[in-house]
Amino acid sequence: MRSHLLNDTTADVYRRSATEGVERVARRLATTRGPFSGVTPAELAPVVDAVDLDRPLGNVRAALDELEDVYLRDAVYFHHPRYLAHLNCPVVIPALVGEAILSAVNSSLDTWDQSAGGTLIERRLIDWTTARIGLGPLADGVFTSGGSQSNLQALLLAREEASPVDTSQLRIFASECGHFSVQKSAKLLGLGPDAVVTIPVDDERRMQSVVLAAELAACRAEGLIPMAVVATAGTTDFGSIDPLPEIAALAAEYGAWMHVDAAYGCGLLASPTRRHLLDGIEQADSVTVDYHKSFFQPVSSSAVLVRDGATLRHATYHADYLNPRRAVAERIPNQVDKSLQTTRRFDALKLWMTLRVMGADGIGGLFDEVCALAREGYALLAADSRYEVVTAPSLSTLVYRYVPEPSGAGVSPEDVDRANLHARKALFASGEAVVAGTKVDGRQYLKFTLLNPETTAADIAAVLDLIAGHAEQYLGENLVHA
Ligand SMILES: *Cc1c(COP(=O)(O)O)cnc(C)c1O
């Protein structure tokens, strides 16, 4: 069993085993025809359940053979040009090399004495990101497990900065298209059930700053405390970017912490042509970025950035065994002082490798490509009488729904909802493409999240034909026409 431990005597086993694992994935990429096999939980669960975890196979090759059946054959493949569903990106190879290295060396980024150069690399990338945002000389931040955790940490800092007598008085303002992690964070932070005030959006799904102004005024009039305004730079469904300069001005006027959730829109920070869409983000007190969404990084890779690094002290606790108080005086860089996590992956290495190989323009150029593709997709949808599309894309998502021809009189809105839902499920079951779904004003819609520069307008057109086919078939079979 010692031969399975990575050390100086097993370097060859490591080399061979890792290569075999890589080979399986490479073969899958070369041979899978669709993004998904269409397998159902009922079909796959028995295969996974049949594995006897108490009877090891003894070698990597046998385990990989088994893995073909329990995972690789039926995984959902984000690299495929017809995977158009969620905010998952195909990943860049330099980042994958980083991933292989960081898990083998297994640095933990909580303290200098568990990471050394890893800590310095993370700090450089935090500085690189805050500079791109324009947060100023005192800025700092830390890598996190994802946007949800980044939002939680940002709101924790905001709560501490508000230093209320009574936390039930605190209010957070976010658009109705904001991410649900804002609500979850409010709950985790012990705020009251009414803590999150939802601000309506305009036709382009951007927060209505006029309503925000009114709600802030009402908050003050009621003697409540405006703890934070969360602006979303790239809403999960629509990619819409809230009016950042207006929101910044209102947050400043009311003394509220301004958080920008750029989990999705952060790709614009590297964009050679679209960076201006984030104008105003430099006024934030904190920013969430998900490199694992629009920087083509493997999960997980995310960060929370703050204008004033000193505010990170709200997450600082000292443990004698780990990061004693004296380490601060000795200027030993212990990232755990800034993080909600303790043991923490060296995710920063993936971004480092990416920037060192491709550069910011390289990665931002890829994001630009998918934003341009979304424009093409919008034109296709807008010109297609079978579809109704909600709004022109700011980033790379399209929300639309199949609508029957006018001859489909007698088709109720509920029937249309069901036809769209059916089309999505039927497409998934076919494995030919994967799209997402969402609700808009209570009605069922479908969604493309375009994050693959290999996807073409022809792919989009083909998937729209498939969806229409499934929806028409559903209506044909389920409606009795008078
Ligand atoms: C995805 C997303 C999040 C959550 O990020 P995770 O990395 O999934 O935790 C937060 N905000 C927005 C706008 C998102 O799109």
Coordinates of C-alpha atoms and ligand atoms in Angstrom, one line a residue:
M1 CA 0.0 0.0 0.0
R2 CA 3.0 2.3 0.5
S3 CA 3.4 2.3 -3.3
H4 CA 0.3 4.5 -3.5
L5 CA 1.8 7.3 -1.4
L6 CA 3.3 10.0 -3.4
N7 CA 7.0 10.4 -2.5
D8 CA 10.5 10.1 -3.9
T9 CA 10.3 6.4 -4.3
T10 CA 6.9 6.4 -6.2
A11 CA 7.6 9.2 -8.7
D12 CA 7.3 6.7 -11.5
V13 CA 4.0 5.3 -10.3
Y14 CA 2.7 8.8 -10.1
R15 CA 3.9 9.6 -13.6
R16 CA 2.3 6.5 -15.1
S17 CA -1.0 6.7 -13.1
A18 CA -1.6 10.4 -13.8
T19 CA -0.9 9.8 -17.5
E20 CA -3.4 7.0 -17.5
G21 CA -6.1 9.2 -15.9
V22 CA -5.4 12.0 -18.4
E23 CA -5.5 9.5 -21.2
R24 CA -9.0 8.4 -20.3
V25 CA -10.3 12.0 -20.4
A26 CA -8.5 12.8 -23.6
R27 CA -10.1 9.7 -25.2
R28 CA -13.5 10.8 -24.0
L29 CA -13.1 14.2 -25.5
A30 CA -12.1 12.7 -28.8
T31 CA -15.0 10.3 -28.9
T32 CA -18.1 11.8 -27.2
R33 CA -20.6 12.9 -29.7
G34 CA -22.9 15.0 -27.5
P35 CA -22.5 16.8 -24.2
F36 CA -24.4 14.1 -22.3
S37 CA -25.4 10.5 -22.7
G38 CA -29.0 11.1 -21.6
V39 CA -28.7 8.6 -18.7
T40 CA -31.3 8.8 -16.0
P41 CA -30.7 8.6 -12.2
A42 CA -32.7 5.4 -12.2
E43 CA -30.3 3.9 -14.8
L44 CA -27.1 5.1 -13.4
A45 CA -27.7 4.7 -9.6
P46 CA -27.6 0.9 -9.7
V47 CA -24.2 1.0 -11.5
V48 CA -22.7 3.3 -8.8
D49 CA -24.4 1.3 -6.0
A50 CA -23.0 -2.0 -7.3
V51 CA -19.5 -0.9 -6.5
D52 CA -18.3 -2.6 -3.3
L53 CA -16.3 0.1 -1.6
D54 CA -14.9 -2.5 0.8
R55 CA -13.3 -4.5 -2.0
P56 CA -10.6 -2.4 -3.5
L57 CA -9.4 -3.1 -7.0
G58 CA -5.7 -2.6 -6.1
N59 CA -4.5 -0.7 -9.1
V60 CA -5.3 2.5 -10.9
R61 CA -6.0 0.9 -14.3
A62 CA -8.8 -1.3 -12.9
A63 CA -10.3 1.7 -11.0
L64 CA -10.2 3.7 -14.2
D65 CA -11.9 0.9 -16.1
E66 CA -14.6 1.0 -13.6
L67 CA -14.8 4.8 -13.6
E68 CA -15.7 4.6 -17.3
D69 CA -19.0 3.0 -16.3
V70 CA -19.7 4.9 -13.1
Y71 CA -18.8 8.4 -14.3
L72 CA -16.9 9.1 -17.5
R73 CA -19.3 7.7 -20.0
D74 CA -22.3 9.6 -18.6
A75 CA -20.7 12.8 -17.3
V76 CA -22.0 16.1 -18.5
Y77 CA -19.2 17.6 -20.7
F78 CA -18.9 21.4 -20.6
H79 CA -16.3 21.4 -23.4
H80 CA -18.9 20.3 -25.9
P81 CA -20.2 23.1 -28.1
R82 CA -23.8 22.1 -27.5
Y83 CA -23.6 22.4 -23.7
L84 CA -25.4 25.7 -23.4
A85 CA -26.9 25.4 -19.9
H86 CA -25.4 26.8 -16.7
L87 CA -22.5 29.1 -15.8
N88 CA -19.9 26.4 -16.5
C89 CA -17.0 27.0 -18.8
P90 CA -14.8 24.8 -20.8
V91 CA -11.4 25.0 -19.1
V92 CA -8.0 26.1 -20.4
I93 CA -5.2 23.7 -20.5
P94 CA -2.6 25.9 -18.6
A95 CA -5.1 25.9 -15.7
L96 CA -5.4 22.1 -15.8
V97 CA -1.6 21.8 -15.5
G98 CA -1.8 24.1 -12.5
E99 CA -4.6 21.9 -11.0
A100 CA -2.4 18.8 -11.4
I101 CA 0.5 20.5 -9.7
L102 CA -1.4 22.1 -6.9
S103 CA -3.1 18.9 -5.8
A104 CA 0.1 16.9 -6.0
V105 CA 2.2 19.3 -4.0
N106 CA -0.9 19.9 -1.9
S107 CA 0.0 23.3 -0.5
S108 CA -2.5 24.7 2.0
L109 CA -2.8 28.4 1.8
D110 CA -3.8 29.1 5.3
T111 CA -0.3 29.8 6.5
W112 CA 3.1 30.7 5.1
D113 CA 4.6 27.7 6.7
Q114 CA 2.3 25.4 4.7
S115 CA 2.6 27.2 1.4
A116 CA 5.5 29.6 1.1
G117 CA 5.6 30.8 -2.6
G118 CA 1.9 29.8 -2.9
T119 CA 1.0 32.6 -0.6
L120 CA 3.0 35.1 -2.5
I121 CA 1.5 33.9 -5.8
E122 CA -2.1 34.2 -4.4
R123 CA -1.2 37.7 -3.1
R124 CA 0.1 38.8 -6.5
L125 CA -3.1 37.6 -8.2
I126 CA -5.3 39.4 -5.6
D127 CA -3.3 42.6 -6.3
W128 CA -3.6 42.0 -10.1
T129 CA -7.4 41.7 -9.7
T130 CA -7.8 44.7 -7.5
A131 CA -5.7 46.7 -9.9
R132 CA -7.9 45.7 -12.8
I133 CA -11.0 46.7 -10.8
G134 CA -9.3 49.9 -9.7
L135 CA -9.9 49.5 -5.9
G136 CA -6.9 51.6 -4.9
P137 CA -3.8 51.3 -2.9
L138 CA -5.3 49.8 0.3
A139 CA -7.1 47.0 -1.5
D140 CA -6.8 43.4 -0.6
G141 CA -8.7 40.1 -0.7
V142 CA -8.5 36.4 -0.7
F143 CA -9.3 33.4 -2.8
T144 CA -12.5 31.6 -1.8
S145 CA -14.4 28.4 -2.8
G146 CA -16.9 30.3 -4.9
G147 CA -19.1 33.2 -5.4
S148 CA -21.5 32.2 -2.7
Q149 CA -18.7 32.2 -0.1
S150 CA -17.3 35.5 -1.5
N151 CA -20.7 37.1 -1.1
L152 CA -21.1 35.8 2.4
Q153 CA -17.7 37.1 3.4
A154 CA -18.3 40.5 1.9
L155 CA -21.6 40.8 3.7
L156 CA -20.0 39.7 7.0
L157 CA -17.6 42.6 6.6
A158 CA -20.4 44.9 5.8
R159 CA -22.4 43.8 8.9
E160 CA -19.3 44.3 11.1
E161 CA -18.7 47.7 9.6
A162 CA -22.3 48.7 10.2
S163 CA -21.7 47.7 13.9
P164 CA -25.4 47.7 14.8
V165 CA -26.9 47.6 18.3
D166 CA -29.7 45.4 17.0
T167 CA -29.0 43.2 13.8
S168 CA -32.7 43.1 13.1
Q169 CA -32.5 46.7 12.0
L170 CA -30.0 45.9 9.2
R171 CA -31.1 46.0 5.6
I172 CA -29.4 44.7 2.4
F173 CA -30.6 46.0 -0.9
A174 CA -30.3 43.8 -4.0
S175 CA -32.1 43.5 -7.3
E176 CA -34.8 40.9 -7.8
C177 CA -32.3 39.3 -10.3
G178 CA -29.6 39.1 -7.7
H179 CA -28.1 35.8 -6.6
F180 CA -29.9 33.8 -3.9
S181 CA -26.6 33.6 -2.0
V182 CA -27.4 37.1 -0.8
Q183 CA -30.5 35.8 1.0
K184 CA -28.6 32.8 2.3
S185 CA -25.9 35.0 3.6
A186 CA -28.3 37.2 5.4
K187 CA -29.7 34.2 7.1
L188 CA -26.2 32.9 8.0
L189 CA -25.3 36.3 9.4
G190 CA -28.2 36.2 11.8
L191 CA -30.1 39.1 10.2
G192 CA -33.9 39.2 10.4
P193 CA -36.2 37.6 7.8
D194 CA -36.9 41.0 6.3
A195 CA -33.2 41.9 5.9
V196 CA -33.0 41.7 2.2
V197 CA -35.0 44.4 0.3
T198 CA -35.6 43.3 -3.3
I199 CA -35.4 46.1 -5.8
P200 CA -37.3 45.7 -9.1
V201 CA -35.5 45.6 -12.5
D202 CA -36.1 47.5 -15.7
D203 CA -36.8 45.9 -19.1
E204 CA -33.1 45.1 -19.5
R205 CA -33.2 43.4 -16.1
R206 CA -31.0 46.0 -14.4
M207 CA -31.7 47.3 -10.9
Q208 CA -34.0 50.4 -11.0
S209 CA -31.8 52.9 -9.2
V210 CA -34.8 55.2 -8.8
V211 CA -36.6 52.6 -6.7
L212 CA -33.3 51.9 -4.8
A213 CA -33.2 55.6 -3.9
A214 CA -36.8 55.5 -2.6
E215 CA -36.2 52.3 -0.6
L216 CA -33.0 53.7 0.9
A217 CA -34.9 56.8 1.9
A218 CA -37.7 54.7 3.4
C219 CA -35.2 52.7 5.3
R220 CA -33.7 55.8 6.8
A221 CA -37.2 57.2 7.6
E222 CA -38.1 54.1 9.5
G223 CA -34.9 54.3 11.6
L224 CA -33.4 51.2 10.0
I225 CA -29.8 50.8 9.0
P226 CA -28.9 50.4 5.3
M227 CA -26.1 47.9 5.8
A228 CA -25.2 47.1 2.2
V229 CA -26.3 47.6 -1.4
V230 CA -25.5 44.6 -3.6
A231 CA -25.1 45.5 -7.2
T232 CA -24.9 42.6 -9.6
A233 CA -22.5 42.8 -12.5
G234 CA -23.8 40.0 -14.6
T235 CA -27.0 38.5 -13.3
T236 CA -27.1 34.8 -13.4
D237 CA -30.1 34.6 -15.7
F238 CA -29.7 37.6 -17.9
G239 CA -26.1 38.8 -17.6
S240 CA -27.5 42.2 -16.9
I241 CA -25.2 44.7 -15.2
D242 CA -26.8 47.0 -12.6
P243 CA -26.1 50.7 -13.0
L244 CA -22.9 50.8 -10.9
P245 CA -22.2 54.5 -10.9
E246 CA -25.7 55.4 -9.7
I247 CA -25.7 52.7 -7.1
A248 CA -22.3 53.7 -5.9
A249 CA -23.5 57.3 -5.4
L250 CA -26.6 56.1 -3.5
A251 CA -24.6 53.8 -1.3
A252 CA -22.2 56.6 -0.5
E253 CA -25.1 59.0 0.3
Y254 CA -26.7 56.6 2.7
G255 CA -23.4 55.3 4.2
A256 CA -24.1 51.7 3.0
W257 CA -21.4 49.3 2.1
M258 CA -21.4 48.7 -1.7
H259 CA -20.8 45.2 -2.8
V260 CA -20.5 44.3 -6.4
D261 CA -21.3 40.7 -7.2
A262 CA -19.3 40.2 -10.4
A263 CA -19.2 36.4 -10.1
Y264 CA -20.2 36.2 -13.8
G265 CA -19.3 39.6 -15.2
C266 CA -15.7 39.5 -13.9
G267 CA -14.5 38.2 -17.3
L268 CA -14.9 41.8 -18.5
L269 CA -12.0 42.7 -16.3
A270 CA -9.7 41.0 -18.8
S271 CA -11.7 41.9 -21.9
P272 CA -9.8 43.9 -24.5
T273 CA -13.0 45.5 -25.8
R274 CA -15.7 45.4 -23.2
R275 CA -14.1 46.5 -19.9
H276 CA -16.2 49.8 -19.9
L277 CA -19.3 47.8 -19.1
L278 CA -18.0 47.5 -15.6
D279 CA -17.4 51.3 -15.2
G280 CA -18.3 52.2 -11.6
I281 CA -17.1 48.9 -10.1
E282 CA -14.0 50.8 -8.9
Q283 CA -16.2 52.5 -6.3
A284 CA -17.2 49.3 -4.6
D285 CA -16.2 48.4 -1.0
S286 CA -16.1 44.8 -2.0
V287 CA -16.3 42.7 -5.1
T288 CA -17.0 39.0 -5.8
V289 CA -15.2 37.4 -8.8
D290 CA -15.6 33.8 -10.0
Y291 CA -12.7 32.9 -12.2
H292 CA -14.4 29.5 -12.5
K293 CA -17.2 31.2 -14.5
S294 CA -15.7 33.7 -17.0
F295 CA -11.9 33.1 -16.8
F296 CA -12.2 29.5 -18.1
Q297 CA -10.8 28.1 -14.8
P298 CA -11.7 24.7 -13.3
V299 CA -13.9 24.7 -10.2
S300 CA -13.1 26.0 -7.8
S301 CA -11.5 29.4 -8.3
S302 CA -13.0 32.6 -6.9
A303 CA -12.1 35.6 -4.8
V304 CA -13.5 38.3 -2.7
L305 CA -11.7 41.7 -3.0
V306 CA -12.1 44.7 -0.7
R307 CA -11.3 48.4 -1.1
D308 CA -9.8 48.6 2.4
G309 CA -7.8 45.6 3.3
A310 CA -8.1 46.5 7.0
T311 CA -11.7 45.4 7.0
L312 CA -10.6 41.8 6.5
R313 CA -9.7 41.8 10.2
H314 CA -13.4 41.0 10.8
A315 CA -12.5 37.5 9.7
T316 CA -9.3 37.3 11.8
Y317 CA -8.9 34.9 14.7
H318 CA -5.6 33.8 16.1
A319 CA -4.8 30.2 17.1
D320 CA -1.6 29.5 19.0
Y321 CA -0.9 26.4 17.0
L322 CA -1.4 28.1 13.6
N323 CA -1.3 31.8 13.2
P324 CA -0.3 33.3 16.6
R325 CA -0.7 37.0 17.2
R326 CA 3.1 37.5 17.1
A327 CA 3.2 36.3 13.4
V328 CA 1.5 39.6 12.5
A329 CA 4.3 41.6 14.2
E330 CA 6.9 39.4 12.5
R331 CA 5.2 40.2 9.2
I332 CA 4.7 36.5 8.3
P333 CA 2.0 36.4 5.6
N334 CA -0.7 34.1 6.9
Q335 CA -3.7 34.2 4.5
V336 CA -5.9 32.5 7.1
D337 CA -6.1 35.8 8.8
K338 CA -8.2 37.0 5.9
S339 CA -10.3 33.9 5.1
L340 CA -13.4 32.1 6.4
Q341 CA -11.7 28.8 5.5
T342 CA -8.7 27.4 7.3
T343 CA -7.1 24.6 5.2
R344 CA -7.5 26.0 1.7
R345 CA -6.6 24.9 -1.9
F346 CA -4.0 26.7 -3.9
D347 CA -6.5 27.6 -6.6
A348 CA -4.6 30.7 -7.5
L349 CA -2.0 28.6 -9.2
K350 CA -4.5 27.8 -12.0
L351 CA -5.0 31.5 -12.8
W352 CA -1.3 32.1 -12.5
M353 CA -0.5 29.5 -15.1
T354 CA -3.3 30.8 -17.3
L355 CA -2.0 34.4 -17.2
R356 CA 1.6 33.3 -17.6
V357 CA 0.8 31.3 -20.7
M358 CA -2.1 33.2 -22.3
G359 CA -2.1 36.6 -20.8
A360 CA -5.1 38.6 -19.7
D361 CA -6.0 39.6 -23.3
G362 CA -6.0 35.9 -24.2
I363 CA -8.5 35.0 -21.6
G364 CA -10.5 38.2 -22.0
G365 CA -10.6 37.6 -25.8
L366 CA -12.3 34.2 -25.2
F367 CA -14.9 35.9 -23.1
D368 CA -15.4 38.6 -25.8
E369 CA -16.0 35.8 -28.3
V370 CA -18.9 34.3 -26.3
C371 CA -20.4 37.8 -25.7
A372 CA -20.3 38.3 -29.5
L373 CA -21.8 34.9 -30.0
A374 CA -24.7 35.8 -27.7
R375 CA -25.4 38.8 -30.0
E376 CA -25.6 36.5 -32.9
G377 CA -27.9 34.2 -31.0
Y378 CA -30.1 37.1 -30.1
A379 CA -30.4 38.1 -33.7
L380 CA -31.4 34.5 -34.6
L381 CA -34.0 34.4 -31.8
A382 CA -35.4 37.8 -32.6
A383 CA -35.9 36.9 -36.2
D384 CA -37.5 33.5 -35.4
S385 CA -41.3 33.6 -35.1
R386 CA -41.2 30.3 -33.1
Y387 CA -39.4 32.1 -30.3
E388 CA -39.8 35.1 -27.9
V389 CA -36.6 36.4 -26.4
V390 CA -36.6 38.5 -23.2
T391 CA -33.8 41.0 -23.7
A392 CA -30.7 41.7 -25.7
P393 CA -27.6 40.2 -24.0
S394 CA -25.1 42.3 -22.0
L395 CA -22.9 39.3 -21.6
S396 CA -23.4 35.8 -22.9
T397 CA -26.8 34.5 -21.8
L398 CA -30.1 34.4 -23.7
V399 CA -33.5 33.8 -22.1
Y400 CA -36.2 32.9 -24.5
R401 CA -39.2 30.6 -24.9
Y402 CA -40.9 28.7 -27.6
V403 CA -44.2 30.1 -28.6
P404 CA -46.6 28.3 -31.0
E405 CA -47.6 29.9 -34.3
P406 CA -50.7 32.1 -34.2
S407 CA -52.5 29.1 -35.7
G408 CA -52.0 27.4 -32.3
A409 CA -55.1 29.2 -31.0
G410 CA -56.5 27.6 -27.9
V411 CA -53.1 26.9 -26.5
S412 CA -53.1 28.3 -23.0
P413 CA -50.0 30.0 -21.4
E414 CA -49.8 26.9 -19.1
D415 CA -49.6 24.7 -22.2
V416 CA -46.8 26.8 -23.5
D417 CA -45.0 26.6 -20.2
R418 CA -45.3 22.8 -20.3
A419 CA -44.2 22.6 -23.9
N420 CA -41.0 24.5 -23.0
L421 CA -40.3 22.4 -19.9
H422 CA -40.9 19.3 -21.9
A423 CA -38.5 20.5 -24.7
R424 CA -35.8 21.1 -22.2
K425 CA -36.2 17.6 -20.6
A426 CA -36.5 15.9 -23.9
L427 CA -33.3 17.6 -25.2
F428 CA -31.4 16.6 -22.0
A429 CA -32.7 13.0 -22.4
S430 CA -31.5 12.9 -26.0
G431 CA -28.1 14.0 -25.0
E432 CA -27.8 16.1 -28.1
A433 CA -27.6 19.4 -26.3
V434 CA -28.1 20.8 -22.8
V435 CA -30.0 24.0 -22.1
A436 CA -31.1 25.6 -18.9
G437 CA -34.5 26.8 -17.8
T438 CA -35.8 29.6 -15.6
K439 CA -38.9 31.6 -14.9
V440 CA -39.7 35.1 -16.0
D441 CA -42.7 36.8 -14.5
G442 CA -44.0 33.4 -13.5
R443 CA -43.7 31.8 -16.9
Q444 CA -41.4 29.0 -18.0
Y445 CA -38.5 30.1 -20.1
L446 CA -35.4 28.5 -21.5
K447 CA -31.9 29.8 -21.2
F448 CA -28.6 29.5 -23.1
T449 CA -25.5 30.4 -21.1
L450 CA -22.8 30.7 -23.8
L451 CA -19.3 30.2 -22.4
N452 CA -17.8 28.1 -25.0
P453 CA -15.9 30.0 -27.8
E454 CA -16.2 26.8 -29.9
T455 CA -20.0 27.1 -30.1
T456 CA -21.1 28.6 -33.3
A457 CA -24.3 30.4 -34.5
A458 CA -25.0 27.2 -36.5
D459 CA -25.0 25.2 -33.2
I460 CA -27.4 27.7 -31.7
A461 CA -29.7 27.5 -34.8
A462 CA -29.5 23.7 -34.7
V463 CA -30.5 23.5 -31.0
L464 CA -33.3 25.9 -31.6
D465 CA -34.7 23.6 -34.3
L466 CA -34.4 20.6 -31.8
I467 CA -36.2 22.5 -29.1
A468 CA -39.0 23.6 -31.5
G469 CA -39.3 20.0 -32.7
H470 CA -39.8 18.7 -29.1
A471 CA -42.2 21.5 -28.2
E472 CA -44.3 21.0 -31.3
Q473 CA -44.4 17.3 -30.7
Y474 CA -45.5 17.9 -27.1
L475 CA -48.3 20.3 -28.1
G476 CA -49.4 17.9 -30.9
E477 CA -49.7 15.0 -28.6
N478 CA -51.1 16.7 -25.6
L479 CA -53.7 19.1 -27.0
V480 CA -57.0 18.2 -28.5
H481 CA -57.8 20.9 -31.0
A482 CA -61.3 21.9 -31.3
Ligands
LIG1 C1 -22.8 31.8 -9.8 C2 -23.1 33.0 -9.1 C3 -22.9 33.1 -7.7 C4 -22.5 32.0 -6.9 O1 -21.2 31.5 -7.2 P1 -20.7 30.0 -6.9 O2 -19.4 30.0 -7.3 O3 -21.7 29.1 -7.6 O4 -20.9 29.8 -5.4 C5 -23.1 34.4 -7.1 N1 -23.5 35.4 -7.8 C6 -23.8 35.3 -9.1 C7 -24.3 36.6 -9.9 C8 -23.6 34.1 -9.8 O5 -23.9 34.1 -11.1

